[in-house]
mmCIF file of C-alpha atoms and ligand atoms in Angstrom:
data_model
loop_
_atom_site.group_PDB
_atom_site.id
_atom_site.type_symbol
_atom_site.label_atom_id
_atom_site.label_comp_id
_atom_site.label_asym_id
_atom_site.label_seq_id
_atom_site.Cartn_x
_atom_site.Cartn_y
_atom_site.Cartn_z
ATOM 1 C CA UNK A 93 -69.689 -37.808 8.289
ATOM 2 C CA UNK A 94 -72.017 -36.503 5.594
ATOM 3 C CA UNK A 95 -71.163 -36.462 2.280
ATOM 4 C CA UNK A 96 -72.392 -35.048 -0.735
ATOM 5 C CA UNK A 97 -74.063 -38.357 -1.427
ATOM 6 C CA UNK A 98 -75.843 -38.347 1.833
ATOM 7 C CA UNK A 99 -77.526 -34.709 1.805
ATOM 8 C CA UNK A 100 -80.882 -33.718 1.370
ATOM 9 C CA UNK A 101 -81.139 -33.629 -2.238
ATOM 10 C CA UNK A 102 -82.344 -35.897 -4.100
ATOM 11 C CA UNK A 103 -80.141 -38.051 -6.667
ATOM 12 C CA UNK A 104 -81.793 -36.384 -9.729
ATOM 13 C CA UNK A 105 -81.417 -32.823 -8.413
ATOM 14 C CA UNK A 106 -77.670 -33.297 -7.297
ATOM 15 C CA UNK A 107 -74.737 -31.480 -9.363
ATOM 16 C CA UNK A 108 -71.233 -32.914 -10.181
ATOM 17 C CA UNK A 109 -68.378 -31.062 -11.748
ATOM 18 C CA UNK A 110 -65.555 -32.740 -13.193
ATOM 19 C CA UNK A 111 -62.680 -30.554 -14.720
ATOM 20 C CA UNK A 112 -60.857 -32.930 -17.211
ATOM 21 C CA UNK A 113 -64.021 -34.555 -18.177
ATOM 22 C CA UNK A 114 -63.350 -34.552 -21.847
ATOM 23 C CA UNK A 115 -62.263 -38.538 -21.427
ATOM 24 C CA UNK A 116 -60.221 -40.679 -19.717
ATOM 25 C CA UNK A 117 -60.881 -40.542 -15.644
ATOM 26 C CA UNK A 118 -63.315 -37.946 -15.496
ATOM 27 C CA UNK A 119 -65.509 -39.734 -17.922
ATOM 28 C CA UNK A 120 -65.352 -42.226 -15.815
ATOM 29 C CA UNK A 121 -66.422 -40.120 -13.258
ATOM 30 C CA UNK A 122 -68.644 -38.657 -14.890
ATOM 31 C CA UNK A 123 -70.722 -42.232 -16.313
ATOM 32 C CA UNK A 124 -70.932 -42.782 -12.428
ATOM 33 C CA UNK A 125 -72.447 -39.789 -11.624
ATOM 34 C CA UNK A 126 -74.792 -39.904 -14.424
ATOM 35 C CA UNK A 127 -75.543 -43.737 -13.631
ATOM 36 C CA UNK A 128 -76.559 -42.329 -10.048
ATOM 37 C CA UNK A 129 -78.924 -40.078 -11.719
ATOM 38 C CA UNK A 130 -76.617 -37.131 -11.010
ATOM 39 C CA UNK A 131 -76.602 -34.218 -13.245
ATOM 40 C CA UNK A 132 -72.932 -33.479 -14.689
ATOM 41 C CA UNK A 133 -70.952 -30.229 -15.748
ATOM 42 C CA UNK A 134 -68.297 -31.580 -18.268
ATOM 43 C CA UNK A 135 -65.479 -29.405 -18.103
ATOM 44 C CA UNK A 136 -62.282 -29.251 -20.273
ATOM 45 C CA UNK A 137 -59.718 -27.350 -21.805
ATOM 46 C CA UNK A 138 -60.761 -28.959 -24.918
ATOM 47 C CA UNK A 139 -64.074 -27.427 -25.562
ATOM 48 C CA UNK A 140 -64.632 -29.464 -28.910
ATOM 49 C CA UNK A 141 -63.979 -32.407 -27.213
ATOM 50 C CA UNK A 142 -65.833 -31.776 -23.827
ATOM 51 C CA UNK A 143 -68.882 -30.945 -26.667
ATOM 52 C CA UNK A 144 -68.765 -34.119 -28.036
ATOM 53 C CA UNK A 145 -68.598 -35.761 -25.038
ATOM 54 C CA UNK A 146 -71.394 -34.158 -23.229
ATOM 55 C CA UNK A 147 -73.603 -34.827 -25.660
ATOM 56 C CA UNK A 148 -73.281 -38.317 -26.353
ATOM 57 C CA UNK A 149 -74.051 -38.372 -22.608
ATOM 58 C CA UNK A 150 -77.066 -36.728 -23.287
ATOM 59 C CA UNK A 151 -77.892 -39.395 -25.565
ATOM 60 C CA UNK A 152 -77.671 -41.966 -23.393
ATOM 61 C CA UNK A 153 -80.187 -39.830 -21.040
ATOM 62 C CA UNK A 154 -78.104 -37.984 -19.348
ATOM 63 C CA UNK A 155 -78.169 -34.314 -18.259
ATOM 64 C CA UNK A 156 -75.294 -32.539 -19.071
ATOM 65 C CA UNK A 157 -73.860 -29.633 -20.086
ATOM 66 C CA UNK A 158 -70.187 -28.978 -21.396
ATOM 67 C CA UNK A 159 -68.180 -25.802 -20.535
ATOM 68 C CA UNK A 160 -64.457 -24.568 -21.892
ATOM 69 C CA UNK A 161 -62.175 -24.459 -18.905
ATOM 70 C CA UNK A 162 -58.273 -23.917 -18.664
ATOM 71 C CA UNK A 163 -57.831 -24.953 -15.103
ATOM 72 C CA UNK A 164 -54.633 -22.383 -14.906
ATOM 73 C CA UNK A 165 -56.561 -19.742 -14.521
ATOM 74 C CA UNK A 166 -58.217 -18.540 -11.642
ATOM 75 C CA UNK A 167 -60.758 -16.549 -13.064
ATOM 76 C CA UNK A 168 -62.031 -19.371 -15.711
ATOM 77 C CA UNK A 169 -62.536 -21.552 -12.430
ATOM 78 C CA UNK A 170 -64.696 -18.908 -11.119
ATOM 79 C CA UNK A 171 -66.376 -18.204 -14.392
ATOM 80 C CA UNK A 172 -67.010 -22.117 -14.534
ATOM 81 C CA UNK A 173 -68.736 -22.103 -10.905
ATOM 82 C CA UNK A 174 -70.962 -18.920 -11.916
ATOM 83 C CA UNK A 175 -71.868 -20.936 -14.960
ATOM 84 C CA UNK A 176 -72.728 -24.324 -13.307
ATOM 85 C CA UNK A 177 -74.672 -22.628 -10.669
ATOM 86 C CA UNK A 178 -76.626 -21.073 -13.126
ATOM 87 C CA UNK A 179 -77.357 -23.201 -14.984
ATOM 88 C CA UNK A 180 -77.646 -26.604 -12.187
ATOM 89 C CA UNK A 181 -78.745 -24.115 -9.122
ATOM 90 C CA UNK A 182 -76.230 -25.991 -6.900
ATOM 91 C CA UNK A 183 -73.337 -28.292 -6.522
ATOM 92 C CA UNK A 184 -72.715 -31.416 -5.131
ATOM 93 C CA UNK A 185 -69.674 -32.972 -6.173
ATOM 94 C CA UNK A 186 -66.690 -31.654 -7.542
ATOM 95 C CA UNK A 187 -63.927 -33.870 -8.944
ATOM 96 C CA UNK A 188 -60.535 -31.528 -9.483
ATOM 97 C CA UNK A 189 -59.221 -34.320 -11.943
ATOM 98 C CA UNK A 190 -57.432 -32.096 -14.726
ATOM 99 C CA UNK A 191 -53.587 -32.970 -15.176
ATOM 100 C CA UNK A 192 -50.506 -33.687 -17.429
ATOM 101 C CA UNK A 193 -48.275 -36.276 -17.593
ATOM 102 C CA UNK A 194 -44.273 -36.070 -18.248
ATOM 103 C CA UNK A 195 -41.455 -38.484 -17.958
ATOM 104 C CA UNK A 196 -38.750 -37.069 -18.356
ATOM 105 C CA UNK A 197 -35.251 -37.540 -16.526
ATOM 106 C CA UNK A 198 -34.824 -34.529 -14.162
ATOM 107 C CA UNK A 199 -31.393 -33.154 -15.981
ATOM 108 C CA UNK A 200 -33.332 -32.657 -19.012
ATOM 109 C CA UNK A 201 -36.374 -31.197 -17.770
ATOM 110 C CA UNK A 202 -36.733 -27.708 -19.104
ATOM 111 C CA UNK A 203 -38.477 -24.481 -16.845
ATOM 112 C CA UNK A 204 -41.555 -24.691 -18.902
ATOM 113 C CA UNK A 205 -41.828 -28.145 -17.859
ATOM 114 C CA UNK A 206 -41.962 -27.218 -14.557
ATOM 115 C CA UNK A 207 -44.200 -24.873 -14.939
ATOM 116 C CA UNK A 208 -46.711 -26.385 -17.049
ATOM 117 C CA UNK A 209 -47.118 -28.952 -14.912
ATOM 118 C CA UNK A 210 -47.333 -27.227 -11.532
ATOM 119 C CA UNK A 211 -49.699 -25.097 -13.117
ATOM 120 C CA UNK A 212 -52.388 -27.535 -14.558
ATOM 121 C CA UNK A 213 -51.708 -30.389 -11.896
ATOM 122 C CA UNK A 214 -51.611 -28.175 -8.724
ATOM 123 C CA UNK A 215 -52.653 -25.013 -9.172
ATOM 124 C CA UNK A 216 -55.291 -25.957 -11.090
ATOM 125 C CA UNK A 217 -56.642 -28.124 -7.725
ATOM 126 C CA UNK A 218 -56.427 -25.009 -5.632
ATOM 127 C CA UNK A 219 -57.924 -23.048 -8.491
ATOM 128 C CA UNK A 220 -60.916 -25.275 -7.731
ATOM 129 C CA UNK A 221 -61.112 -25.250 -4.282
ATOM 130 C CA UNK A 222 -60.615 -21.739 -4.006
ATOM 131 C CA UNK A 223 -63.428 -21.025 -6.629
ATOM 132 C CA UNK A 224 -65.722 -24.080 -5.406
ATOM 133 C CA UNK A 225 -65.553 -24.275 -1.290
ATOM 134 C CA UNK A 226 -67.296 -21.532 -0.477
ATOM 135 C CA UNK A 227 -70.034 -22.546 -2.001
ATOM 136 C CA UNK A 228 -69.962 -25.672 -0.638
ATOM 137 C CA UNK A 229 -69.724 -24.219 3.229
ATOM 138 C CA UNK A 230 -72.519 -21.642 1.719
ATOM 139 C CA UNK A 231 -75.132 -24.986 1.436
ATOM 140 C CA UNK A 232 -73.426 -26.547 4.208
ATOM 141 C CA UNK A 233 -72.960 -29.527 2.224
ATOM 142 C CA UNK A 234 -70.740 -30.872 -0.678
ATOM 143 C CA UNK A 235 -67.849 -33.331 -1.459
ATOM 144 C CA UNK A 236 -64.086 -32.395 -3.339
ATOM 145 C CA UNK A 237 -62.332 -35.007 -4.564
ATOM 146 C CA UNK A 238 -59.025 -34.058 -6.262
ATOM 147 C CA UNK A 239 -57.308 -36.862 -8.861
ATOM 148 C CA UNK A 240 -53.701 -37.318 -7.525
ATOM 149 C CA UNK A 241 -51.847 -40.492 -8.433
ATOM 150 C CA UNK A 242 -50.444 -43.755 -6.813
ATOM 151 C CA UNK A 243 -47.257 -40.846 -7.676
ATOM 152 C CA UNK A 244 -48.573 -38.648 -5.134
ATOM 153 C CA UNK A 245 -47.599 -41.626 -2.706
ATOM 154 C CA UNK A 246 -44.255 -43.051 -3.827
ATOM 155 C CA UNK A 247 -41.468 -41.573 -6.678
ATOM 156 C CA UNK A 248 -40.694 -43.284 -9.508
ATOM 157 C CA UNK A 249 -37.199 -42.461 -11.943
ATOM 158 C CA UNK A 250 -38.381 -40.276 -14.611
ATOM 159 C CA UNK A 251 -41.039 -38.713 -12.859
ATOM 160 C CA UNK A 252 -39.754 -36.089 -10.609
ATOM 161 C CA UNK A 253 -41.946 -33.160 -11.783
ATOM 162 C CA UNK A 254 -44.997 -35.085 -11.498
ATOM 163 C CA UNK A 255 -44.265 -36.803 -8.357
ATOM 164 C CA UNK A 256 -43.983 -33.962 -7.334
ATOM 165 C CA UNK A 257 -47.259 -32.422 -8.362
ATOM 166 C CA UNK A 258 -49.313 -35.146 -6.870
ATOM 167 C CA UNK A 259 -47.358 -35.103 -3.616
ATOM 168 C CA UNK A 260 -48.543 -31.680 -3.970
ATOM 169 C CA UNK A 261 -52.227 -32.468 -4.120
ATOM 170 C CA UNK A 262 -52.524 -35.244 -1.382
ATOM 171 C CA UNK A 263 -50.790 -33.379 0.840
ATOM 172 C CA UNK A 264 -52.990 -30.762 0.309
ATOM 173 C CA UNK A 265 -56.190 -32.459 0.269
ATOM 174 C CA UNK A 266 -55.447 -34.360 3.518
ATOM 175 C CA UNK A 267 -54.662 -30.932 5.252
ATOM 176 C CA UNK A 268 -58.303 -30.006 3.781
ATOM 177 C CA UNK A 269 -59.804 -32.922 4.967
ATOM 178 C CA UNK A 270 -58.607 -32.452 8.475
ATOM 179 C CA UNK A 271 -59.760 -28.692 8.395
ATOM 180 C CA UNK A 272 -63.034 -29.715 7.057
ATOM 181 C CA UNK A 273 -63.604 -32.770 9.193
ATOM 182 C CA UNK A 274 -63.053 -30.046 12.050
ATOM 183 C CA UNK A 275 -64.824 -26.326 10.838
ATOM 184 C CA UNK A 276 -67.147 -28.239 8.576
ATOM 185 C CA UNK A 277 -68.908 -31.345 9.206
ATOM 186 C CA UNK A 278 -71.323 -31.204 5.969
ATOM 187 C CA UNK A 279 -68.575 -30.258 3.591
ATOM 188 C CA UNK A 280 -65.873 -33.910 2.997
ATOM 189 C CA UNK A 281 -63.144 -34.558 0.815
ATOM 190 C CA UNK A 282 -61.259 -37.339 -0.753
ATOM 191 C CA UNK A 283 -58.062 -37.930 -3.279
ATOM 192 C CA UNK A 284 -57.836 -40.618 -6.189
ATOM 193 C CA UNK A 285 -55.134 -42.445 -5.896
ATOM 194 C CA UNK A 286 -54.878 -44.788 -9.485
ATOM 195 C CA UNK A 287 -52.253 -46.783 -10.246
ATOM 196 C CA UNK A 288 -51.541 -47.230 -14.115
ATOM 197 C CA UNK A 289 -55.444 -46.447 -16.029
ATOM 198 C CA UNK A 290 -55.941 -46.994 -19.740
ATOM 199 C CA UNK A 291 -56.832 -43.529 -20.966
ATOM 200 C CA UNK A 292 -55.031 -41.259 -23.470
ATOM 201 C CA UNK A 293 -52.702 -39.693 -21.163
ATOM 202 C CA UNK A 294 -49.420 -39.336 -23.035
ATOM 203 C CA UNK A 295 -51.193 -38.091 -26.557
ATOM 204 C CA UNK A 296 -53.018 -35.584 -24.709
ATOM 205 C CA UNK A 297 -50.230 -34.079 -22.299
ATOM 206 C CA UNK A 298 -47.778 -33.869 -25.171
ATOM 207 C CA UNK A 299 -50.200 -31.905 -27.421
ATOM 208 C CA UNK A 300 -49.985 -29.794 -23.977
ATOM 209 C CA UNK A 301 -46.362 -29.502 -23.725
ATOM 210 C CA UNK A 302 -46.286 -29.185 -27.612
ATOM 211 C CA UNK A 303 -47.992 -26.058 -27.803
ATOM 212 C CA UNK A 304 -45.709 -24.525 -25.026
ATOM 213 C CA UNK A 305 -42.714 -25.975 -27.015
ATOM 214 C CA UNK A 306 -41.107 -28.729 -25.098
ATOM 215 C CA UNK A 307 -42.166 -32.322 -24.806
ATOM 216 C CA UNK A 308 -41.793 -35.355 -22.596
ATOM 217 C CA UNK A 309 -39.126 -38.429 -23.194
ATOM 218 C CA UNK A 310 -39.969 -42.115 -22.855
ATOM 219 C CA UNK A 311 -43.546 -41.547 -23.815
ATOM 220 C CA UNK A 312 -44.644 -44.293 -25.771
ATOM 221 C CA UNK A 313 -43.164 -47.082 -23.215
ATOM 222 C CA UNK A 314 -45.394 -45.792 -20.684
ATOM 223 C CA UNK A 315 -48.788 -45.117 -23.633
ATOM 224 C CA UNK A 316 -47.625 -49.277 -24.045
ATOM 225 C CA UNK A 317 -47.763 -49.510 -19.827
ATOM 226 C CA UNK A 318 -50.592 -47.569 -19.223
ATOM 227 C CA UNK A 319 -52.464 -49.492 -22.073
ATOM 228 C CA UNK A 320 -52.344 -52.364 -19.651
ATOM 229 C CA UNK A 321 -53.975 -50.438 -16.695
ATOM 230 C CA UNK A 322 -57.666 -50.251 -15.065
ATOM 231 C CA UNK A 323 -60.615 -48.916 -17.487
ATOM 232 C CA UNK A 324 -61.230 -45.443 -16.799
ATOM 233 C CA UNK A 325 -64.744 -46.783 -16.417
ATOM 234 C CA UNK A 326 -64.036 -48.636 -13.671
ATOM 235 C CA UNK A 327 -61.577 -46.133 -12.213
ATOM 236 C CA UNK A 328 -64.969 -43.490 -11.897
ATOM 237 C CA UNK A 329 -66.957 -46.342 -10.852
ATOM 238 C CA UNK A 330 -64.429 -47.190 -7.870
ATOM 239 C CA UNK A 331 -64.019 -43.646 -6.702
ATOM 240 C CA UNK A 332 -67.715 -42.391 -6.810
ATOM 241 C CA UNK A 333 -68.370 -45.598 -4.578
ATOM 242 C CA UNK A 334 -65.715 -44.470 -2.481
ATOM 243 C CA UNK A 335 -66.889 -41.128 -1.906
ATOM 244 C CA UNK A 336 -70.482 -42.724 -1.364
ATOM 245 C CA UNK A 337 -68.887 -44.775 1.368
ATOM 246 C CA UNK A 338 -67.045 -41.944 3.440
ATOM 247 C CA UNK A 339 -63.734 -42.489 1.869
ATOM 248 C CA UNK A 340 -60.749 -40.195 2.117
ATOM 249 C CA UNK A 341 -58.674 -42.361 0.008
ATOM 250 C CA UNK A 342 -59.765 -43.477 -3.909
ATOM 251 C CA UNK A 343 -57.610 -46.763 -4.050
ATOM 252 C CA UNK A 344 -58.282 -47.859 -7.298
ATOM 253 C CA UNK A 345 -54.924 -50.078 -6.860
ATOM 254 C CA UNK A 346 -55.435 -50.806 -2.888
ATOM 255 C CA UNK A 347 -52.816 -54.111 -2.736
ATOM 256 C CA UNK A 348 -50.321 -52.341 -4.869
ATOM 257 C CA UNK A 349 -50.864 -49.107 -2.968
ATOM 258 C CA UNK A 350 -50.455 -50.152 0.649
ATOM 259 C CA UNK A 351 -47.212 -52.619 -0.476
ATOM 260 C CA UNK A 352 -45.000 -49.915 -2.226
ATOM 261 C CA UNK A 353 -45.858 -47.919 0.768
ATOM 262 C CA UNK A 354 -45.376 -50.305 3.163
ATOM 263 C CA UNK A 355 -41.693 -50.228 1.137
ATOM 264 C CA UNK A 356 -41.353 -46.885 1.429
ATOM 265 C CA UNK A 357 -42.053 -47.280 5.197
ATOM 266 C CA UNK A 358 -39.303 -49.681 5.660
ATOM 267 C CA UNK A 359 -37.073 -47.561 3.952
ATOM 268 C CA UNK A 360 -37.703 -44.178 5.849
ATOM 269 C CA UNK A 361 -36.964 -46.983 9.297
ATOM 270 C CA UNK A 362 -33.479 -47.417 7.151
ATOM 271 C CA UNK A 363 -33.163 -43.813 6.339
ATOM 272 C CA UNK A 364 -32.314 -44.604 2.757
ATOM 273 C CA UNK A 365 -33.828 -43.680 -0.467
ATOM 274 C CA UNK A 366 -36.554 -46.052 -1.198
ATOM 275 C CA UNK A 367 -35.860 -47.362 -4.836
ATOM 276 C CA UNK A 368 -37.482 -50.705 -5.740
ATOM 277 C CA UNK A 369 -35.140 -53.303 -7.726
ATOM 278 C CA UNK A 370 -36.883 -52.220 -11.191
ATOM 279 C CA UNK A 371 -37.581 -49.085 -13.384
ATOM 280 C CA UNK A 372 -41.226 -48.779 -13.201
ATOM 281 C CA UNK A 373 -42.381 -50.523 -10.038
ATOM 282 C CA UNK A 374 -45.670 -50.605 -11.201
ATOM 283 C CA UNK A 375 -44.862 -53.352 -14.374
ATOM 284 C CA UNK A 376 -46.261 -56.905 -13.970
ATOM 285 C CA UNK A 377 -50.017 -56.894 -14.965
ATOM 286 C CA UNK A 378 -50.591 -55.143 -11.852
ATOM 287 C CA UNK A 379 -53.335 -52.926 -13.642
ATOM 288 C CA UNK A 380 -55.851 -54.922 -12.063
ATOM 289 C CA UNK A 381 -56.966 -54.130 -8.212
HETATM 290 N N1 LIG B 692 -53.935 -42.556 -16.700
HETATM 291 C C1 LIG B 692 -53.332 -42.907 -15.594
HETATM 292 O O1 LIG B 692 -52.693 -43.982 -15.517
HETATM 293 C C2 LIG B 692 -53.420 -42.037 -14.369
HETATM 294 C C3 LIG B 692 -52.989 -42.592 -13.152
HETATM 295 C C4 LIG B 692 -53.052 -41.813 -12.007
HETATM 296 C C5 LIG B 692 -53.554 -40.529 -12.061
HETATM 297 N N2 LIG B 692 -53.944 -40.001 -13.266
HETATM 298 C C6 LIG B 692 -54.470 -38.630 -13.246
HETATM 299 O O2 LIG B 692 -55.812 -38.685 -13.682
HETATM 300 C C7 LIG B 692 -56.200 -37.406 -14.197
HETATM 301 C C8 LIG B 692 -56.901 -37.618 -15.528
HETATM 302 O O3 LIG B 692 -55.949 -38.152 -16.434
HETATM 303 P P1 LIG B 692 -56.317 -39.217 -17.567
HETATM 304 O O4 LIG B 692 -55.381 -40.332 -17.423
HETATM 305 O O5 LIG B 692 -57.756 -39.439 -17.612
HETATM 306 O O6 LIG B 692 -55.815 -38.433 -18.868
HETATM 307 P P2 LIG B 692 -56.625 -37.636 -20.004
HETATM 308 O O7 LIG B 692 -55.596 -36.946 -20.802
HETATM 309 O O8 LIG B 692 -57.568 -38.548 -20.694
HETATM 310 O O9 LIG B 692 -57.501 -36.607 -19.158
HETATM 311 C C9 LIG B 692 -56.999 -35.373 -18.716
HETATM 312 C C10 LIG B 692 -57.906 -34.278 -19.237
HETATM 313 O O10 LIG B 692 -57.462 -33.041 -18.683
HETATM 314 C C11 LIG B 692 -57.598 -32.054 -19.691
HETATM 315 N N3 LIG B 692 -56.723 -30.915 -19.393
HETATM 316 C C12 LIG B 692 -55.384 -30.821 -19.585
HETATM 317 N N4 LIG B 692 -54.959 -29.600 -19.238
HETATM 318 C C13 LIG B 692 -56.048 -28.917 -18.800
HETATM 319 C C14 LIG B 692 -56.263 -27.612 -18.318
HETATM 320 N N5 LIG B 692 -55.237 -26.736 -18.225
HETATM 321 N N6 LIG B 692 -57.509 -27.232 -17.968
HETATM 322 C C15 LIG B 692 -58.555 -28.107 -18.085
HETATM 323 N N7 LIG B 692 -58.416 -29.347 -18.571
HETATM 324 C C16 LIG B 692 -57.176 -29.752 -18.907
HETATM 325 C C17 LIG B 692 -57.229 -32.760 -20.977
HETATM 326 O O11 LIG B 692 -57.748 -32.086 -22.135
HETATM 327 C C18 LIG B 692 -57.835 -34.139 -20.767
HETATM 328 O O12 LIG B 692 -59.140 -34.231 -21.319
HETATM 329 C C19 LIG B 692 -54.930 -36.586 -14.269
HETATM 330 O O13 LIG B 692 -54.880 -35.707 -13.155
HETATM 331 C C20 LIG B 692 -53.831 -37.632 -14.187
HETATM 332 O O14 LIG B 692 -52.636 -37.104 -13.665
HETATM 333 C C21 LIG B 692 -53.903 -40.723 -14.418
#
């Protein structure tokens, strides 16, 4: 399979774009691309903060540019592509890692809640395919990687909405892939799958819900949880690697991955609901891979 790591170009002329890149993961992602000599197109809803944080790349040597981008909106995605391409001439990589968190019991989730969420977490991923793959089948080469969640893999209590989002995205990307692997053999595709990451999460997703008036429950536990996790450094470091090596799936948490699945497995044998013994399944110091 080729990948967008394996093309033609050379590693200082290729592109990445990483929606969400203000912090957190698609730093990450981004301080691996730029460590690979890859040029990067920081996007973010937060254009102050996607400022800042393209240029202190740029003084460490990077090149990169920052653009304002509300991943909701179809148009901005396409506006976003116009821009990169102008400015980068082509594209290489694009990481669809914009999202929201909210826990929040399902009784008390509100329609905005849904909404919001389904919005940034999955229509914002097929905002950026739909902007970004045909240009990617127009050079005949390119990688999409969209950031789902160890929660688009198994459910936790609390976290219906966004289990539910990131079900949304894998599901989606593996159909891609399969497509892809099929119509288009330069273009490939992969989905990061973290477990619990160290990044701001829960401040930024309820300044989110905030401004649209509602706001999640149980939010600081999980800040305390999450605290615990992977660095988001090593989270881009793992996935970029990943998608270097051909991978479809970004395990950033493989052992814990394949055993609550394996769970889940035995459970769908039993045909009932697969619930582990505690809360939050994830809970032990299993931040570490
Ligand atoms: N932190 C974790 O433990 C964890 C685990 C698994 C998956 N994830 C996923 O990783 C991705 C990145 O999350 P993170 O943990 O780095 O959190 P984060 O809050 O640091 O990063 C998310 C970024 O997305 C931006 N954003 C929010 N709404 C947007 C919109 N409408 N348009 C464009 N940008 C928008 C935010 O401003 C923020 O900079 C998310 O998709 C999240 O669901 C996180």
């Amino acid at each position: 399979m080729v990948t967008a790591m394996t093309t033609s170009s050379t590693s200082a002329d290729r592109v990445a774009v990483i929606t969400g890149a203000a912090g957190g993961i698609g730093l990450g992602l981004a301080r691996a691309c730029v460590a690979d000599g890859m040029r990067v197109a920081i996007a973010d809803l937060d254009a102050a903060r996607a400022g800042e944080t393209a240029k202190a790349l740029r003084a460490e040597g990077a090149n990169a540019e920052a653009w304002a981008c509300d991943v909701r909106h179809p148009a901005e995605v396409d506006r976003l592509r116009d821009l990169v391409l102008e400015k980068f001439d082509r594209v290489d990589l694009v990481c669809l890692n914009a999202g929201l968190g909210l826990v929040k019991p399902v009784a008390e989730c509100t329609e905005v809640d849904w909404r919001l969420l389904f919005d940034v977490n999955v229509n914002g991923v097929i905002n950026g395919i739909r902007s970004f793959l045909p240009t990617l089948i127009a050079q005949g080469s390119g990688h999409l990687s969209a950031t789902a969640s160890l929660s688009g893999l198994v459910a936790d209590p609390g976290l219906a909405i966004y289990n539910g989002t990131k079900f949304a995205v894998v599901g989606i990307m593996e159909s891609l892939g399969m497509e892809l692997r099929r119509d288009h053999q330069g273009i490939s595709v992969s989905v990061l799958c973290p477990g619990p990451v160290a990044t701001d999460i829960v401040a930024n997703s309820n300044k989110s819900l905030a401004d649209e008036g509602t706001a999640m429950t149980g939010g600081e536990d999980v800040a305390d949880y999450l605290a615990r996790g992977l660095s988001p450094d090593t989270v881009g470091r793992l996935a970029i690697d990943g998608i270097k090596a051909g991978d479809f799936w970004l395990l950033p948490h493989p052992e814990l991955t394949v055993s609550l699945l394996e769970e889940r497995v035995a459970a769908l044998r039993l045909r009932r609901l697969y619930a582990p013994d505690q809360d939050w399944p994830l809970q032990g110091g299993q931040g570490q891979p």
